[in-house]
XYZ file of C-alpha atoms in Angstrom:
447
model
C 1.913 -9.978 -9.269
C 2.161 -6.710 -11.107
C -1.609 -6.408 -10.943
C -1.374 -5.851 -7.198
C 0.902 -2.866 -7.400
C 0.580 -0.859 -10.555
C -2.737 0.775 -9.604
C -1.074 3.201 -7.196
C 0.627 5.219 -9.888
C -2.677 6.810 -10.843
C -2.330 9.047 -7.812
C 1.022 10.381 -8.927
C -0.812 12.017 -11.814
C -3.540 13.644 -9.681
C -2.057 17.163 -9.498
C -2.743 20.646 -10.854
C -2.166 24.042 -9.245
C -5.197 25.208 -7.233
C -5.965 28.889 -7.565
C -5.886 31.074 -4.420
C -8.819 33.302 -3.580
C -8.449 36.865 -4.853
C -8.132 39.720 -2.323
C -11.220 41.818 -1.771
C -11.341 45.117 -3.585
C -11.132 48.294 -1.556
C -14.309 50.030 -0.477
C -15.731 52.319 -3.124
C -15.225 55.973 -2.150
C -18.183 58.294 -1.762
C -18.790 60.472 -4.810
C -18.010 64.153 -4.520
C -21.007 66.449 -3.994
C -21.566 69.930 -5.348
C -21.237 71.350 -1.809
C -17.795 69.863 -1.264
C -14.703 71.850 -2.257
C -13.009 70.739 -5.450
C -9.855 69.968 -3.461
C -11.722 67.271 -1.495
C -12.826 65.300 -4.562
C -11.950 61.608 -4.216
C -9.858 60.306 -7.074
C -10.070 56.566 -7.808
C -6.851 54.916 -6.700
C -4.577 52.954 -8.999
C -3.146 50.773 -6.247
C -5.153 47.654 -7.031
C -4.381 44.371 -5.219
C -1.586 42.491 -6.927
C -3.761 39.383 -7.272
C -6.154 41.162 -9.650
C -3.743 43.242 -11.664
C -3.415 40.790 -14.505
C -4.811 37.403 -15.438
C -2.281 34.559 -15.748
C -0.784 34.551 -19.214
C -0.733 30.725 -19.414
C -1.786 27.563 -17.631
C 0.916 26.886 -15.034
C 0.031 23.205 -14.665
C 3.010 21.060 -15.737
C 2.678 19.925 -19.355
C 3.040 16.247 -18.429
C 0.126 16.553 -15.988
C -2.050 18.322 -18.572
C -1.346 15.515 -21.058
C -2.105 12.766 -18.545
C -5.243 14.204 -16.928
C -8.514 15.178 -18.554
C -11.046 16.704 -16.134
C -14.575 15.307 -16.369
C -17.872 16.567 -14.997
C -17.505 14.265 -11.977
C -13.866 13.323 -11.717
C -11.138 12.833 -14.265
C -9.711 10.526 -16.917
C -6.014 9.679 -16.634
C -3.719 8.367 -19.357
C -1.116 6.468 -17.399
C 1.960 4.641 -18.692
C 3.277 1.803 -16.501
C 6.926 1.100 -15.824
C 7.452 -1.315 -12.931
C 10.756 -2.842 -11.825
C 9.757 -5.387 -9.205
C 12.925 -7.158 -7.947
C 11.291 -10.590 -8.274
C 9.477 -10.129 -11.564
C 11.752 -7.877 -13.582
C 10.703 -4.959 -15.785
C 7.040 -4.602 -16.742
C 5.728 -1.956 -19.133
C 2.221 -1.111 -20.290
C -0.687 1.310 -20.223
C -3.463 1.968 -17.726
C -6.408 4.233 -18.572
C -8.077 5.303 -15.323
C -11.509 6.739 -14.595
C -11.745 8.573 -11.270
C -15.358 9.263 -10.284
C -16.323 11.714 -7.561
C -19.472 11.824 -5.443
C -22.539 13.727 -6.602
C -22.559 16.070 -3.622
C -18.854 16.485 -2.782
C -15.354 16.169 -4.215
C -14.521 12.943 -2.381
C -13.335 10.112 -4.644
C -16.097 7.515 -4.837
C -14.959 5.046 -7.518
C -11.856 4.223 -9.534
C -11.835 2.003 -12.638
C -8.298 1.035 -13.624
C -7.876 -1.551 -16.403
C -4.365 -2.182 -17.675
C -2.520 -4.061 -20.385
C 1.100 -4.831 -19.547
C 3.990 -6.832 -20.939
C 6.736 -8.615 -19.041
C 9.449 -10.608 -20.890
C 9.061 -13.428 -18.362
C 5.269 -13.513 -18.063
C 4.152 -12.201 -21.464
C 0.985 -10.099 -21.873
C -1.074 -9.514 -18.714
C -4.532 -7.899 -18.974
C -5.894 -6.737 -15.600
C -8.987 -4.946 -14.347
C -9.120 -3.120 -11.028
C -12.093 -1.535 -9.347
C -12.054 0.562 -6.159
C -15.237 1.705 -4.439
C -15.294 4.040 -1.426
C -18.842 4.147 -0.006
C -17.585 6.240 2.940
C -14.301 7.617 4.237
C -13.422 4.521 6.289
C -14.826 1.861 3.937
C -13.274 0.360 0.802
C -14.171 -2.374 -1.652
C -11.478 -3.671 -3.998
C -12.101 -5.962 -6.955
C -9.326 -7.248 -9.178
C -9.069 -9.810 -11.981
C -6.229 -10.789 -14.324
C -5.234 -13.660 -16.563
C -2.104 -14.506 -18.535
C -0.143 -17.471 -19.851
C 1.414 -18.308 -16.468
C -0.715 -16.432 -13.919
C -4.288 -15.641 -12.913
C -6.115 -13.827 -10.140
C -9.647 -13.091 -8.959
C -10.041 -11.050 -5.780
C -12.796 -9.350 -3.839
C -12.052 -7.491 -0.599
C -14.121 -5.261 1.667
C -13.108 -3.293 4.755
C -15.364 -1.061 6.850
C -14.254 0.827 9.947
C -17.789 1.518 11.213
C -20.189 -1.042 9.761
C -23.793 0.253 9.645
C -22.708 3.295 11.647
C -21.677 1.164 14.628
C -18.375 0.921 16.498
C -17.649 -2.474 14.923
C -15.137 -2.789 12.100
C -15.173 -5.700 9.638
C -12.856 -7.136 7.013
C -13.441 -9.857 4.389
C -11.395 -11.217 1.494
C -11.972 -13.969 -1.071
C -9.162 -14.722 -3.523
C -7.898 -17.188 -6.086
C -4.336 -16.536 -7.174
C -1.595 -18.073 -9.305
C 1.739 -16.260 -8.877
C 4.702 -17.514 -10.897
C 7.143 -14.802 -9.839
C 8.043 -15.930 -6.315
C 11.693 -16.502 -5.316
C 13.240 -18.796 -2.715
C 16.831 -18.610 -1.437
C 16.793 -21.129 1.405
C 16.308 -20.578 5.128
C 18.061 -18.357 7.631
C 19.639 -14.893 7.834
C 22.661 -15.882 5.750
C 20.859 -17.523 2.819
C 22.995 -16.935 -0.243
C 22.007 -15.169 -3.424
C 23.490 -18.190 -5.221
C 20.703 -20.356 -3.796
C 18.039 -18.404 -5.684
C 15.278 -20.363 -7.395
C 11.809 -19.598 -8.695
C 8.542 -21.265 -7.702
C 4.910 -21.024 -8.724
C 2.335 -20.617 -5.984
C -1.341 -21.422 -6.524
C -3.872 -20.942 -3.748
C -7.465 -20.223 -2.837
C -8.129 -18.367 0.374
C -10.746 -16.599 2.391
C -10.258 -14.336 5.351
C -12.699 -12.491 7.539
C -12.518 -10.665 10.831
C -14.230 -8.153 13.069
C -13.273 -5.838 15.907
C -14.967 -3.897 18.677
C -13.640 -1.161 21.024
C -13.451 -1.588 24.792
C -15.963 1.244 25.070
C -17.463 3.874 22.811
C -14.707 6.157 21.548
C -11.931 4.087 23.116
C -8.634 3.752 21.177
C -8.346 0.167 22.461
C -9.972 -2.514 20.317
C -10.041 -6.306 20.257
C -10.139 -8.288 17.013
C -10.763 -11.825 15.893
C -9.948 -13.103 12.389
C -9.963 -16.428 10.567
C -7.764 -17.198 7.559
C -8.175 -20.387 5.539
C -5.888 -21.212 2.618
C -5.484 -24.219 0.345
C -2.471 -24.050 -1.935
C 0.329 -25.870 -3.675
C 3.904 -25.104 -4.752
C 5.434 -26.148 -8.080
C 8.476 -25.121 -10.129
C 8.430 -21.634 -11.620
C 8.898 -20.501 -15.200
C 11.625 -17.856 -14.917
C 14.630 -18.555 -17.168
C 18.278 -18.711 -16.080
C 17.448 -19.986 -12.591
C 17.910 -23.491 -11.152
C 14.827 -25.686 -11.245
C 13.004 -25.393 -7.939
C 11.985 -29.070 -7.726
C 15.581 -30.148 -8.312
C 17.216 -27.608 -6.002
C 14.706 -27.885 -3.148
C 12.886 -31.214 -3.652
C 11.595 -31.253 -0.079
C 9.670 -28.003 -0.572
C 7.587 -29.053 -3.569
C 3.886 -29.587 -2.898
C 2.026 -30.919 -5.926
C -1.094 -31.581 -3.847
C -3.066 -28.839 -2.172
C -2.054 -28.174 1.435
C -4.525 -26.647 3.882
C -4.000 -24.322 6.791
C -6.491 -22.581 9.043
C -5.157 -19.687 11.128
C -7.241 -18.137 13.927
C -5.954 -14.839 15.255
C -6.770 -12.790 18.342
C -5.338 -9.284 18.485
C -5.345 -6.213 20.673
C -5.075 -2.802 18.987
C -4.376 0.688 20.218
C -5.136 3.287 17.534
C -5.142 7.085 17.774
C -4.298 7.786 14.106
C -6.200 10.513 12.297
C -6.739 8.049 9.407
C -5.631 4.480 8.767
C -4.418 5.200 5.196
C -3.676 8.926 4.800
C -2.006 9.144 8.207
C -0.451 12.380 9.523
C -0.461 11.869 13.283
C -1.149 9.327 16.000
C -0.052 5.928 17.297
C -0.983 2.426 16.161
C -0.022 -0.746 18.057
C -1.207 -4.189 17.003
C -0.224 -7.222 19.078
C -1.535 -10.646 18.120
C -1.510 -14.353 18.880
C -2.444 -16.878 16.202
C -2.810 -20.633 16.143
C -3.373 -23.400 13.599
C -4.457 -26.844 14.808
C -3.748 -29.978 12.837
C -7.013 -31.724 12.002
C -9.038 -28.534 12.355
C -9.114 -27.513 8.681
C -5.326 -27.529 8.831
C -2.533 -29.985 8.021
C -0.125 -28.094 10.285
C 0.109 -27.345 13.977
C 1.866 -24.115 15.004
C 1.519 -20.810 16.860
C 2.439 -17.323 15.697
C 2.976 -14.166 17.744
C 3.668 -10.673 16.594
C 3.745 -6.915 17.114
C 3.306 -4.024 14.674
C 3.907 -0.579 16.191
C 3.718 2.720 14.267
C 4.145 6.345 15.349
C 3.359 9.446 13.284
C 4.116 13.015 14.326
C 4.017 16.252 12.307
C 6.685 18.832 13.017
C 5.312 21.622 15.202
C 7.316 24.170 13.209
C 6.304 22.855 9.774
C 2.940 21.203 9.125
C 4.245 19.902 5.801
C 6.643 17.466 7.482
C 5.677 14.222 9.218
C 8.013 11.798 10.984
C 6.877 8.155 10.670
C 8.410 5.188 12.533
C 7.459 1.510 12.319
C 8.731 -1.520 14.253
C 7.617 -5.100 13.461
C 8.266 -8.422 15.143
C 6.964 -11.917 14.333
C 7.769 -15.385 15.731
C 6.487 -18.875 14.907
C 6.590 -21.556 17.601
C 5.849 -25.260 17.529
C 6.429 -27.533 14.544
C 7.617 -25.272 11.700
C 5.029 -24.931 8.935
C 6.032 -24.992 5.226
C 8.330 -22.199 4.080
C 5.572 -20.151 2.453
C 3.942 -19.712 5.884
C 7.091 -18.595 7.716
C 7.910 -14.980 8.649
C 9.756 -13.274 5.820
C 11.824 -10.171 5.280
C 11.909 -8.092 2.116
C 9.427 -6.261 -0.053
C 7.307 -3.137 0.260
C 5.954 -3.996 3.704
C 9.113 -4.840 5.653
C 12.491 -3.988 4.084
C 12.419 -1.929 0.890
C 15.769 -2.950 -0.605
C 15.096 -6.652 -1.170
C 12.533 -8.652 -3.089
C 9.536 -10.132 -1.312
C 10.592 -13.129 0.770
C 14.345 -12.609 0.327
C 14.994 -13.934 3.869
C 12.863 -16.502 5.744
C 13.032 -18.101 9.180
C 10.928 -18.771 12.264
C 11.244 -15.149 13.373
C 11.808 -11.659 11.982
C 12.218 -8.091 13.215
C 12.505 -4.788 11.366
C 12.535 -1.047 12.042
C 11.864 1.705 9.477
C 12.103 5.477 9.928
C 10.646 7.795 7.290
C 10.596 11.602 7.042
C 7.707 12.782 4.852
C 8.055 16.230 3.298
C 5.230 17.882 1.366
C 6.620 19.320 -1.849
C 3.411 20.731 -3.279
C -0.357 20.576 -3.027
C -2.367 20.698 -6.224
C -5.958 20.325 -7.322
C -7.457 18.779 -10.424
C -11.170 18.277 -11.082
C -11.926 18.948 -7.420
C -9.419 16.373 -6.085
C -6.668 17.834 -3.905
C -3.431 15.861 -3.981
C -0.271 16.251 -1.926
C 3.013 15.237 -3.526
C 5.513 14.140 -0.878
C 9.166 13.148 -0.793
C 9.946 10.628 1.956
C 13.591 9.671 2.577
C 13.867 6.587 4.788
C 16.297 4.280 6.561
C 15.653 0.820 7.932
C 17.170 -2.399 9.223
C 15.830 -5.939 9.547
C 16.831 -9.491 10.365
C 15.398 -13.007 10.408
C 16.310 -15.607 13.055
C 15.332 -18.949 14.514
C 14.654 -17.209 17.851
C 15.595 -13.768 19.243
C 18.473 -15.230 21.284
C 20.210 -16.215 18.060
C 19.927 -12.822 16.376
C 23.349 -11.344 15.556
C 24.449 -7.896 14.379
C 26.343 -9.358 11.411
C 23.045 -10.600 9.934
C 21.244 -7.259 10.174
C 20.264 -6.021 6.698
C 20.282 -2.217 6.319
C 18.347 -0.182 3.777
C 18.372 3.474 2.775
C 16.254 5.181 0.156
C 13.392 7.521 -0.640
C 9.745 7.304 -1.629
C 7.591 9.546 -3.800
C 4.092 9.645 -2.325
C 0.838 11.055 -3.694
C -1.885 11.540 -1.086
C -5.494 12.270 -2.013
C -7.230 12.673 1.335
C -9.049 11.178 2.981
C -8.729 7.691 1.547
C -6.093 7.209 -1.185
C -2.276 6.973 -1.088
C 0.079 5.931 -3.881
C 3.821 5.519 -3.597
C 6.957 4.541 -5.465
C 9.814 3.425 -3.185
C 13.490 3.317 -4.156
C 15.596 1.347 -1.669
C 19.287 0.425 -1.663
C 20.659 -2.442 0.411
C 23.505 -4.928 0.369
C 22.291 -6.400 -2.915
C 21.692 -3.190 -4.826
C 18.639 -1.137 -5.792
C 15.024 -2.257 -5.496
C 11.895 -0.364 -6.617
C 8.360 -0.957 -5.333
C 4.988 0.496 -6.290
C 1.827 0.225 -4.229
C -1.501 1.823 -3.360
C -3.257 2.494 -0.060
C -0.487 1.410 2.305
C 0.043 4.011 5.015
C 3.136 2.375 6.575
């Protein structure tokens, strides 16, 4: 849904040139005394430091930024237009007034209120309210609610990397969601664009998990999480597409279907921050199972790996190389299509819509070079604006032995990133693949 993505663009407005500290004035010379010869009198110099010769004649902050941002006593108010071109949903336009609130004792962002009113030709008017709360640098609460003619959402999510000051991390999510913008093209790496159809997904889910390190300060950590979802699939509302129930009658699910996934994972994490990452390594390997009869109507196993590597250039601190490799495989009786590994979207292959390719397995690799273009400060919030060209390739398959080079889907593109350390990242990604251009917007995804 558009409500999930549009909030990031607020960061792209958080920029204004921060003033450098002026050079210290030279020491004041001793005054001449009556005993000293006239030739030794000290004459005040005219060689003042360049930084204090003349005050700036005008505000050098870009005019667009000055129009969008109004500094407040504790934070800022942002007038933000929305233009989103999600490949699955089409063009969405609207407005989003944003209140950014800083802490009382520091400049760290503490809260963000981001209501929006948008219009999409396919989904009509969509009012949305978003709330972000950052009680500490490694803790975030997200609340979101929206309602429209075809869609609705209510979400609450909390993540804490050091609950109550301990070494434990926790995560919890509760969500009700109706998404009418999903696409389905069939199964396999060669699913045709001509098989495209639109479905409506309605589900209620909860997810919680916790993790603990092997020892205090260890980069190794074990996690357990539980994910329960009850949902159904019906025909979508997008025009000019074949009816989903007619095209794929076996995939319709008018009644709610339940699944209960229990995941055990092993993490290795040396990143400097999980969101505004500049350096370090992150490896997440997991095994997941769902048992029929145990809060689940399906019986399957899932295995996966998510590996990421970040390294700044030693010769230029404003450049960071980021690499990600992902792998996922489902074994056992295949679950319904909406539970299968998928390729496409912001989080796997940024040149295709979410779920463009589906099968029992998937693999992808993305390489991104992040280049800091400028660093600016507004109302105490320092923001880096980055350009990040990227390349990637991905493929879905029944099993790795059946993967073939002819089914590999390449992508090339660039992202514009706005980073407000330590906890906020916004990005707009432009990716080109075998089916043309795709644009994605998101907030707080490090990659």
